Amino acid sequence: MAITVKAVCYKSKVLSNNELPLMLRVTKDRKLKYVSLGISLNPTHWDFSKNEPKADCPNREYIEMLIADKIKEYSAKIIELKATNQEFTSTSLVEKVNVKHTNRKTVENVFQEHITFLIKSGRKSYALSVKQLYNSLKEFSHSLDFYFSEMDVAWLKRYELFLREKRLAENTIGIRFRTLRAIYNVAMEEDAVSTDCYPFRKFKVARLHQDTIKRALTKTDIERVLQFQSSNRYMRFPIDIFAFTYYCGGINFIDIANLTQANIMENKLIYKRHKTGKLIKIPLQPQAIELIKKYHNAESPYLFPILSPFHKTDEQKANRIHKVITKVNDRLKQIGKALNLPIPLTTYVARHSQATVMKKAGVSTAVIREIMGHSSERVTQIYLDSFDNEQVDEAMKNLL
């Protein structure tokens, strides 16, 4: 872990006055980082063999004192980091030395401020995702009272190993790192870290992705789910939620939970999608209307018995929705096993299935996008990729 800090007259950059800038060259593990000393001089006044000003150099004493003070400052920081067993690079060392001069925010500061900003902006779902990352980083580092410059490639690799040891899914790890990269970008925008420190040029987040398994059922299997009978009365509600999702354009569970009578106008379901804020307008199918009538309760403003007037705060609503969706999906998975379905049954399967059924019926991707409330057709296409693969497979059979 060899490290040196030397003053150099930087030959690679000639200033407009034909002088060369004086720089500190920080070297660690053969990686260089140059830091300007804020002064320049005529190269004839610099001894390049000894890396010091010549005897006839103007302001020689001042330059020597400046160099000595800066090297002393870096040496003190190196001793401190080694004494506390903190890892650092040449770049992060420069950041640590200069941080007291720039009033930088810590990782803790940036996360807390950004989470607050997202909540106030109405982006509560994304705020929750950032909060999940925050909690994960706290578990990994125990404290976030450090600066983003310490998040170098080696640090990111250790965090990735930590997540893998917890046996998280590949796509979950990918989400963690994409969110972390986004927060790092926020930190750079706020000058909490220099762009020179950006570790994601070398640490590629795109590789942390795994194609998801097919999550769509055939119309025949959907009918089997809807007609499923059980002596357990608690199994009916999950099936009805699955059916409502399917009949209403793949509406998300959180949106179902928040539906009230005000969302029904002229036999149409009109609501703003919680995730994107996009306005959705779809005709209510007779089967969907019957389900709404089935669960109508004059004492509650909600169409389905997920939320109630008791749930007033956002936190109460989020906790309740999480609790109910977990039970609903657990019971749907039990039903799926009983029916020997090819994939685990969840409400999300209903969302994928209706998109795939519509695509097979000849509905355009653009129309499916509007129904599902996606931000772009690219997102919709992700839902339809498995269907497209089936088309390719069938087409190739024509060659035989």
Short mmCIF file of C-alpha atoms in Angstrom, two decimals:
data_model
loop_
_atom_site.label_atom_id
_atom_site.label_comp_id
_atom_site.label_asym_id
_atom_site.label_seq_id
_atom_site.Cartn_x
_atom_site.Cartn_y
_atom_site.Cartn_z
CA MET A 1 0.00 0.00 0.00
CA ALA A 2 2.78 2.43 -1.01
CA ILE A 3 1.71 6.07 -0.99
CA THR A 4 3.67 9.22 -1.82
CA VAL A 5 2.84 12.92 -1.93
CA LYS A 6 5.21 15.13 -3.93
CA ALA A 7 5.16 18.61 -5.43
CA VAL A 8 5.68 18.70 -9.20
CA CYS A 9 5.81 21.33 -11.88
CA TYR A 10 3.13 20.04 -14.25
CA LYS A 11 4.62 19.92 -17.76
CA SER A 12 1.46 18.65 -19.46
CA LYS A 13 -0.34 21.98 -19.10
CA VAL A 14 1.13 25.29 -20.27
CA LEU A 15 -0.78 28.35 -19.07
CA SER A 16 -1.51 31.45 -21.15
CA ASN A 17 1.43 33.25 -19.47
CA ASN A 18 3.75 30.41 -20.56
CA GLU A 19 4.14 29.25 -16.95
CA LEU A 20 3.49 25.76 -15.60
CA PRO A 21 1.13 25.06 -12.69
CA LEU A 22 2.52 23.65 -9.47
CA MET A 23 0.68 20.51 -8.39
CA LEU A 24 0.74 17.93 -5.65
CA ARG A 25 1.02 14.42 -7.07
CA VAL A 26 -0.62 11.85 -4.82
CA THR A 27 0.32 8.27 -5.70
CA LYS A 28 -1.20 5.17 -4.14
CA ASP A 29 -1.02 1.67 -5.56
CA ARG A 30 0.44 3.21 -8.75
CA LYS A 31 -2.66 5.36 -9.27
CA LEU A 32 -2.07 9.10 -9.56
CA LYS A 33 -4.13 12.09 -8.50
CA TYR A 34 -3.00 15.68 -9.15
CA VAL A 35 -4.08 18.59 -6.97
CA SER A 36 -3.42 22.21 -7.92
CA LEU A 37 -1.50 24.35 -5.42
CA GLY A 38 -2.99 27.47 -6.94
CA ILE A 39 0.28 28.95 -8.21
CA SER A 40 2.43 28.71 -11.34
CA LEU A 41 6.01 29.58 -12.28
CA ASN A 42 8.42 29.76 -15.17
CA PRO A 43 9.85 26.24 -15.77
CA THR A 44 13.37 27.73 -15.75
CA HIS A 45 12.92 28.36 -12.01
CA TRP A 46 12.11 24.73 -11.16
CA ASP A 47 14.56 21.89 -10.51
CA PHE A 48 12.82 18.93 -12.15
CA SER A 49 15.34 16.39 -10.84
CA LYS A 50 14.79 17.39 -7.21
CA ASN A 51 11.14 18.55 -7.59
CA GLU A 52 11.78 21.84 -5.82
CA PRO A 53 12.20 25.54 -6.76
CA LYS A 54 15.68 26.65 -7.75
CA ALA A 55 17.68 29.10 -5.64
CA ASP A 56 16.87 31.98 -8.01
CA CYS A 57 13.11 31.27 -8.04
CA PRO A 58 11.00 34.33 -7.17
CA ASN A 59 9.07 33.86 -3.90
CA ARG A 60 11.06 30.71 -3.27
CA GLU A 61 10.55 30.72 0.50
CA TYR A 62 6.78 31.16 0.17
CA ILE A 63 6.54 28.33 -2.38
CA GLU A 64 8.62 25.99 -0.22
CA MET A 65 6.47 26.79 2.83
CA LEU A 66 3.26 26.23 0.86
CA ILE A 67 4.51 22.87 -0.42
CA ALA A 68 5.66 21.80 3.06
CA ASP A 69 2.32 22.75 4.66
CA LYS A 70 0.33 20.87 2.05
CA ILE A 71 2.48 17.73 2.28
CA LYS A 72 2.21 17.90 6.08
CA GLU A 73 -1.59 18.11 5.80
CA TYR A 74 -1.73 15.04 3.57
CA SER A 75 0.73 13.11 5.74
CA ALA A 76 -1.39 13.77 8.82
CA LYS A 77 -4.51 12.50 7.05
CA ILE A 78 -2.68 9.36 5.86
CA ILE A 79 -1.56 8.59 9.41
CA GLU A 80 -5.11 9.11 10.69
CA LEU A 81 -6.62 6.79 8.08
CA LYS A 82 -4.04 4.07 8.67
CA ALA A 83 -4.46 4.32 12.45
CA THR A 84 -8.23 3.78 12.13
CA ASN A 85 -7.87 1.03 9.48
CA GLN A 86 -9.81 3.02 6.91
CA GLU A 87 -9.29 2.10 3.27
CA PHE A 88 -8.71 4.90 0.78
CA THR A 89 -7.53 5.64 -2.74
CA SER A 90 -5.47 8.54 -4.04
CA THR A 91 -8.70 10.21 -5.15
CA SER A 92 -10.59 9.67 -1.89
CA LEU A 93 -7.54 10.86 0.09
CA VAL A 94 -7.67 14.17 -1.79
CA GLU A 95 -11.39 14.40 -1.06
CA LYS A 96 -10.85 13.74 2.65
CA VAL A 97 -8.16 16.41 2.92
CA ASN A 98 -10.19 18.98 1.03
CA VAL A 99 -13.56 18.22 2.61
CA LYS A 100 -13.09 20.68 5.47
CA HIS A 101 -12.62 23.43 2.93
CA THR A 102 -15.79 22.62 0.96
CA ASN A 103 -18.40 21.91 3.66
CA ARG A 104 -19.35 18.57 2.09
CA LYS A 105 -22.41 16.58 3.11
CA THR A 106 -22.06 13.05 4.43
CA VAL A 107 -23.82 10.04 2.92
CA GLU A 108 -26.26 10.24 5.85
CA ASN A 109 -27.04 13.90 5.08
CA VAL A 110 -27.70 13.31 1.38
CA PHE A 111 -29.94 10.28 1.97
CA GLN A 112 -32.05 11.93 4.66
CA GLU A 113 -32.49 15.15 2.68
CA HIS A 114 -33.38 13.31 -0.53
CA ILE A 115 -35.89 10.99 1.17
CA THR A 116 -37.60 14.05 2.67
CA PHE A 117 -37.61 15.73 -0.74
CA LEU A 118 -39.18 12.68 -2.42
CA ILE A 119 -41.93 12.42 0.21
CA LYS A 120 -42.77 16.12 -0.09
CA SER A 121 -42.83 15.74 -3.88
CA GLY A 122 -45.41 12.98 -3.63
CA ARG A 123 -42.99 10.27 -4.80
CA LYS A 124 -43.63 8.04 -1.81
CA SER A 125 -43.04 4.72 -3.57
CA TYR A 126 -39.58 5.78 -4.74
CA ALA A 127 -38.89 7.27 -1.30
CA LEU A 128 -39.61 3.82 0.15
CA SER A 129 -37.13 2.24 -2.29
CA VAL A 130 -34.46 4.77 -1.28
CA LYS A 131 -35.25 4.11 2.38
CA GLN A 132 -34.77 0.37 1.81
CA LEU A 133 -31.35 1.07 0.31
CA TYR A 134 -30.54 3.40 3.22
CA ASN A 135 -31.37 0.66 5.75
CA SER A 136 -29.33 -1.87 3.79
CA LEU A 137 -26.29 0.43 3.72
CA LYS A 138 -26.66 1.09 7.45
CA GLU A 139 -26.62 -2.65 8.07
CA PHE A 140 -23.52 -2.99 5.88
CA SER A 141 -21.53 0.00 7.19
CA HIS A 142 -23.17 0.44 10.62
CA SER A 143 -22.92 4.21 10.10
CA LEU A 144 -23.31 6.49 7.08
CA ASP A 145 -21.35 9.31 8.67
CA PHE A 146 -18.76 9.33 5.89
CA TYR A 147 -18.37 10.95 2.49
CA PHE A 148 -19.32 9.61 -0.95
CA SER A 149 -15.67 9.75 -2.01
CA GLU A 150 -15.14 6.63 0.12
CA MET A 151 -17.54 4.68 -2.10
CA ASP A 152 -14.90 3.59 -4.56
CA VAL A 153 -15.02 0.44 -6.71
CA ALA A 154 -13.53 -1.71 -3.94
CA TRP A 155 -16.22 -0.48 -1.53
CA LEU A 156 -18.99 -1.25 -4.01
CA LYS A 157 -17.61 -4.76 -4.55
CA ARG A 158 -17.67 -5.38 -0.79
CA TYR A 159 -21.27 -4.17 -0.62
CA GLU A 160 -22.22 -6.46 -3.53
CA LEU A 161 -20.64 -9.41 -1.70
CA PHE A 162 -22.58 -8.45 1.43
CA LEU A 163 -25.87 -8.53 -0.53
CA ARG A 164 -25.01 -11.86 -2.16
CA GLU A 165 -24.20 -13.39 1.22
CA LYS A 166 -27.72 -12.43 2.27
CA ARG A 167 -28.93 -14.47 -0.73
CA LEU A 168 -30.83 -11.61 -2.33
CA ALA A 169 -32.14 -12.14 -5.86
CA GLU A 170 -30.01 -10.81 -8.72
CA ASN A 171 -32.63 -8.25 -9.73
CA THR A 172 -33.00 -7.07 -6.12
CA ILE A 173 -29.25 -6.47 -5.98
CA GLY A 174 -29.54 -4.61 -9.29
CA ILE A 175 -32.27 -2.37 -7.88
CA ARG A 176 -30.11 -1.59 -4.83
CA PHE A 177 -27.20 -0.51 -7.02
CA ARG A 178 -29.29 1.44 -9.52
CA THR A 179 -30.80 3.36 -6.62
CA LEU A 180 -27.35 3.91 -5.10
CA ARG A 181 -26.05 5.19 -8.44
CA ALA A 182 -28.98 7.62 -8.61
CA ILE A 183 -28.26 8.92 -5.10
CA TYR A 184 -24.57 9.27 -5.98
CA ASN A 185 -25.64 11.42 -8.94
CA VAL A 186 -27.69 13.56 -6.55
CA ALA A 187 -24.61 13.94 -4.35
CA MET A 188 -22.56 15.13 -7.34
CA GLU A 189 -25.27 17.62 -8.33
CA GLU A 190 -25.15 19.02 -4.80
CA ASP A 191 -21.33 19.17 -4.85
CA ALA A 192 -21.20 16.66 -2.03
CA VAL A 193 -18.59 14.71 -4.02
CA SER A 194 -16.37 15.42 -6.98
CA THR A 195 -17.22 13.86 -10.35
CA ASP A 196 -13.62 12.59 -10.38
CA CYS A 197 -14.62 10.10 -7.67
CA TYR A 198 -17.54 8.61 -9.63
CA PRO A 199 -17.07 4.82 -9.26
CA PHE A 200 -19.82 3.66 -11.64
CA ARG A 201 -17.67 4.21 -14.73
CA LYS A 202 -15.82 1.03 -13.77
CA PHE A 203 -18.41 -0.68 -11.58
CA LYS A 204 -21.06 -1.62 -14.15
CA VAL A 205 -24.56 -1.83 -12.70
CA ALA A 206 -26.08 -3.13 -15.96
CA ARG A 207 -24.59 -6.58 -15.36
CA LEU A 208 -26.72 -6.95 -12.20
CA HIS A 209 -29.79 -8.11 -14.06
CA GLN A 210 -31.50 -11.42 -14.61
CA ASP A 211 -34.33 -12.03 -17.05
CA THR A 212 -37.45 -12.81 -15.07
CA ILE A 213 -39.39 -15.98 -15.67
CA LYS A 214 -42.60 -15.88 -17.66
CA ARG A 215 -45.39 -14.49 -15.46
CA ALA A 216 -48.42 -14.84 -17.74
CA LEU A 217 -51.09 -17.55 -17.80
CA THR A 218 -53.20 -18.79 -20.69
CA LYS A 219 -56.91 -17.91 -20.78
CA THR A 220 -57.67 -21.55 -19.92
CA ASP A 221 -55.55 -21.41 -16.75
CA ILE A 222 -57.06 -18.05 -15.81
CA GLU A 223 -60.54 -19.62 -16.02
CA ARG A 224 -59.37 -22.43 -13.75
CA VAL A 225 -58.21 -19.88 -11.17
CA LEU A 226 -61.49 -17.94 -11.31
CA GLN A 227 -63.56 -21.12 -10.92
CA PHE A 228 -61.46 -22.53 -8.08
CA GLN A 229 -63.55 -23.80 -5.17
CA SER A 230 -62.37 -24.19 -1.59
CA SER A 231 -63.96 -24.94 1.77
CA ASN A 232 -61.75 -22.18 3.18
CA ARG A 233 -63.82 -18.98 2.87
CA TYR A 234 -60.66 -16.87 3.06
CA MET A 235 -59.59 -18.17 -0.35
CA ARG A 236 -62.39 -16.33 -2.18
CA PHE A 237 -61.14 -12.78 -1.62
CA PRO A 238 -57.69 -13.42 -3.20
CA ILE A 239 -59.40 -14.92 -6.26
CA ASP A 240 -61.73 -11.93 -6.53
CA ILE A 241 -58.80 -9.50 -6.32
CA PHE A 242 -57.01 -11.54 -8.99
CA ALA A 243 -60.14 -11.36 -11.16
CA PHE A 244 -60.61 -7.60 -10.64
CA THR A 245 -56.96 -7.03 -11.59
CA TYR A 246 -57.46 -9.06 -14.75
CA TYR A 247 -60.76 -7.43 -15.77
CA CYS A 248 -59.49 -3.89 -15.07
CA GLY A 249 -56.45 -3.68 -17.29
CA GLY A 250 -53.96 -5.13 -14.79
CA ILE A 251 -54.64 -2.52 -12.12
CA ASN A 252 -52.03 -2.64 -9.33
CA PHE A 253 -53.01 -3.80 -5.85
CA ILE A 254 -52.16 -0.44 -4.24
CA ASP A 255 -54.51 1.27 -6.70
CA ILE A 256 -57.29 -1.24 -5.96
CA ALA A 257 -56.86 -0.55 -2.24
CA ASN A 258 -57.37 3.19 -2.72
CA LEU A 259 -60.41 3.01 -5.03
CA THR A 260 -63.59 4.74 -3.84
CA GLN A 261 -67.00 5.37 -5.39
CA ALA A 262 -65.60 8.64 -6.76
CA ASN A 263 -63.40 6.59 -9.12
CA ILE A 264 -66.48 5.28 -10.96
CA MET A 265 -68.06 7.55 -13.58
CA GLU A 266 -70.48 6.42 -16.29
CA ASN A 267 -69.47 2.76 -15.94
CA LYS A 268 -65.80 3.68 -16.29
CA LEU A 269 -63.01 3.24 -13.77
CA ILE A 270 -61.02 6.48 -13.61
CA TYR A 271 -58.00 6.74 -11.32
CA LYS A 272 -54.42 8.05 -11.11
CA ARG A 273 -51.86 5.29 -11.00
CA HIS A 274 -50.01 5.50 -7.68
CA LYS A 275 -46.64 4.60 -9.16
CA THR A 276 -46.54 7.04 -12.09
CA GLY A 277 -49.39 9.48 -11.45
CA LYS A 278 -50.74 8.68 -14.92
CA LEU A 279 -54.52 9.06 -15.35
CA ILE A 280 -56.16 5.76 -16.32
CA LYS A 281 -59.64 5.52 -17.87
CA ILE A 282 -61.02 2.06 -18.65
CA PRO A 283 -64.56 0.70 -19.15
CA LEU A 284 -65.81 -1.47 -16.31
CA GLN A 285 -66.58 -5.00 -17.47
CA PRO A 286 -69.77 -6.63 -16.09
CA GLN A 287 -67.64 -9.06 -14.04
CA ALA A 288 -65.78 -6.14 -12.44
CA ILE A 289 -69.04 -4.35 -11.62
CA GLU A 290 -70.34 -7.50 -9.91
CA LEU A 291 -67.20 -7.68 -7.77
CA ILE A 292 -67.60 -4.03 -6.71
CA LYS A 293 -71.24 -4.70 -5.71
CA LYS A 294 -70.19 -7.84 -3.84
CA TYR A 295 -67.81 -5.94 -1.55
CA HIS A 296 -69.83 -2.72 -1.21
CA ASN A 297 -69.96 -1.51 2.39
CA ALA A 298 -71.94 1.63 3.19
CA GLU A 299 -69.77 2.28 6.24
CA SER A 300 -66.56 2.53 4.21
CA PRO A 301 -65.67 4.88 1.34
CA TYR A 302 -63.44 2.21 -0.22
CA LEU A 303 -64.65 -0.24 -2.87
CA PHE A 304 -62.75 -3.19 -1.37
CA PRO A 305 -62.15 -4.16 2.28
CA ILE A 306 -58.43 -3.43 2.26
CA LEU A 307 -58.31 0.07 3.72
CA SER A 308 -60.87 1.57 6.11
CA PRO A 309 -61.54 5.00 7.64
CA PHE A 310 -59.29 3.88 10.52
CA HIS A 311 -56.24 4.13 8.24
CA LYS A 312 -55.60 7.86 8.16
CA THR A 313 -51.85 8.43 7.79
CA ASP A 314 -49.73 7.38 4.81
CA GLU A 315 -47.74 5.08 7.06
CA GLN A 316 -50.89 3.36 8.37
CA LYS A 317 -52.15 2.87 4.82
CA ALA A 318 -48.80 1.54 3.57
CA ASN A 319 -48.51 -0.93 6.46
CA ARG A 320 -52.08 -2.16 5.95
CA ILE A 321 -51.66 -2.59 2.19
CA HIS A 322 -48.39 -4.48 2.69
CA LYS A 323 -50.05 -6.78 5.23
CA VAL A 324 -53.04 -7.57 3.01
CA ILE A 325 -51.10 -8.05 -0.25
CA THR A 326 -48.79 -10.49 1.53
CA LYS A 327 -51.74 -12.61 2.69
CA VAL A 328 -53.46 -12.38 -0.70
CA ASN A 329 -50.38 -13.54 -2.59
CA ASP A 330 -49.65 -16.32 -0.07
CA ARG A 331 -53.16 -17.71 -0.62
CA LEU A 332 -52.96 -17.29 -4.39
CA LYS A 333 -49.73 -19.31 -4.38
CA GLN A 334 -51.53 -22.06 -2.46
CA ILE A 335 -54.29 -22.02 -5.09
CA GLY A 336 -51.70 -22.12 -7.88
CA LYS A 337 -50.08 -25.20 -6.36
CA ALA A 338 -53.45 -26.89 -5.96
CA LEU A 339 -54.16 -26.26 -9.65
CA ASN A 340 -50.64 -27.32 -10.63
CA LEU A 341 -50.04 -24.06 -12.49
CA PRO A 342 -46.69 -23.62 -14.29
CA ILE A 343 -45.75 -20.45 -12.34
CA PRO A 344 -46.31 -19.11 -8.80
CA LEU A 345 -49.69 -17.36 -8.72
CA THR A 346 -49.79 -13.70 -7.57
CA THR A 347 -51.80 -10.58 -8.39
CA TYR A 348 -48.90 -9.58 -10.64
CA VAL A 349 -49.57 -12.66 -12.76
CA ALA A 350 -53.05 -11.25 -13.46
CA ARG A 351 -51.44 -7.98 -14.62
CA HIS A 352 -49.05 -9.79 -16.98
CA SER A 353 -51.70 -12.22 -18.16
CA GLN A 354 -54.21 -9.60 -19.29
CA ALA A 355 -51.47 -7.82 -21.25
CA THR A 356 -50.44 -11.03 -22.97
CA VAL A 357 -54.04 -12.06 -23.72
CA MET A 358 -54.71 -8.65 -25.30
CA LYS A 359 -51.54 -8.85 -27.37
CA LYS A 360 -52.50 -12.30 -28.69
CA ALA A 361 -55.92 -10.88 -29.57
CA GLY A 362 -54.20 -8.32 -31.81
CA VAL A 363 -54.32 -5.25 -29.52
CA SER A 364 -51.41 -2.90 -30.26
CA THR A 365 -48.63 -2.31 -27.73
CA ALA A 366 -49.51 1.40 -27.68
CA VAL A 367 -53.08 0.66 -26.55
CA ILE A 368 -51.91 -1.89 -23.96
CA ARG A 369 -49.52 0.76 -22.66
CA GLU A 370 -52.41 3.20 -22.10
CA ILE A 371 -54.51 0.57 -20.35
CA MET A 372 -51.67 -0.43 -18.01
CA GLY A 373 -50.49 3.12 -17.36
CA HIS A 374 -46.88 2.53 -18.36
CA SER A 375 -44.52 5.48 -18.83
CA SER A 376 -43.37 4.16 -22.22
CA GLU A 377 -43.95 1.35 -24.71
CA ARG A 378 -40.52 -0.01 -23.76
CA VAL A 379 -41.88 -0.86 -20.30
CA THR A 380 -44.96 -2.48 -21.85
CA GLN A 381 -42.76 -4.53 -24.13
CA ILE A 382 -41.02 -6.03 -21.08
CA TYR A 383 -44.40 -7.50 -20.12
CA LEU A 384 -44.88 -8.89 -23.61
CA ASP A 385 -41.40 -10.29 -24.24
CA SER A 386 -42.37 -13.84 -23.28
CA PHE A 387 -45.26 -13.72 -25.75
CA ASP A 388 -42.95 -12.43 -28.49
CA ASN A 389 -40.61 -15.34 -27.80
CA GLU A 390 -43.52 -17.74 -28.26
CA GLN A 391 -44.27 -16.13 -31.63
CA VAL A 392 -40.63 -16.63 -32.68
CA ASP A 393 -40.76 -20.27 -31.61
CA GLU A 394 -43.93 -20.89 -33.64
CA ALA A 395 -42.56 -19.03 -36.65
CA MET A 396 -39.37 -21.10 -36.66
CA LYS A 397 -41.41 -24.31 -36.85
CA ASN A 398 -42.44 -23.24 -40.35
CA LEU A 399 -38.86 -23.94 -41.44
CA LEU A 400 -39.23 -27.65 -40.77
#
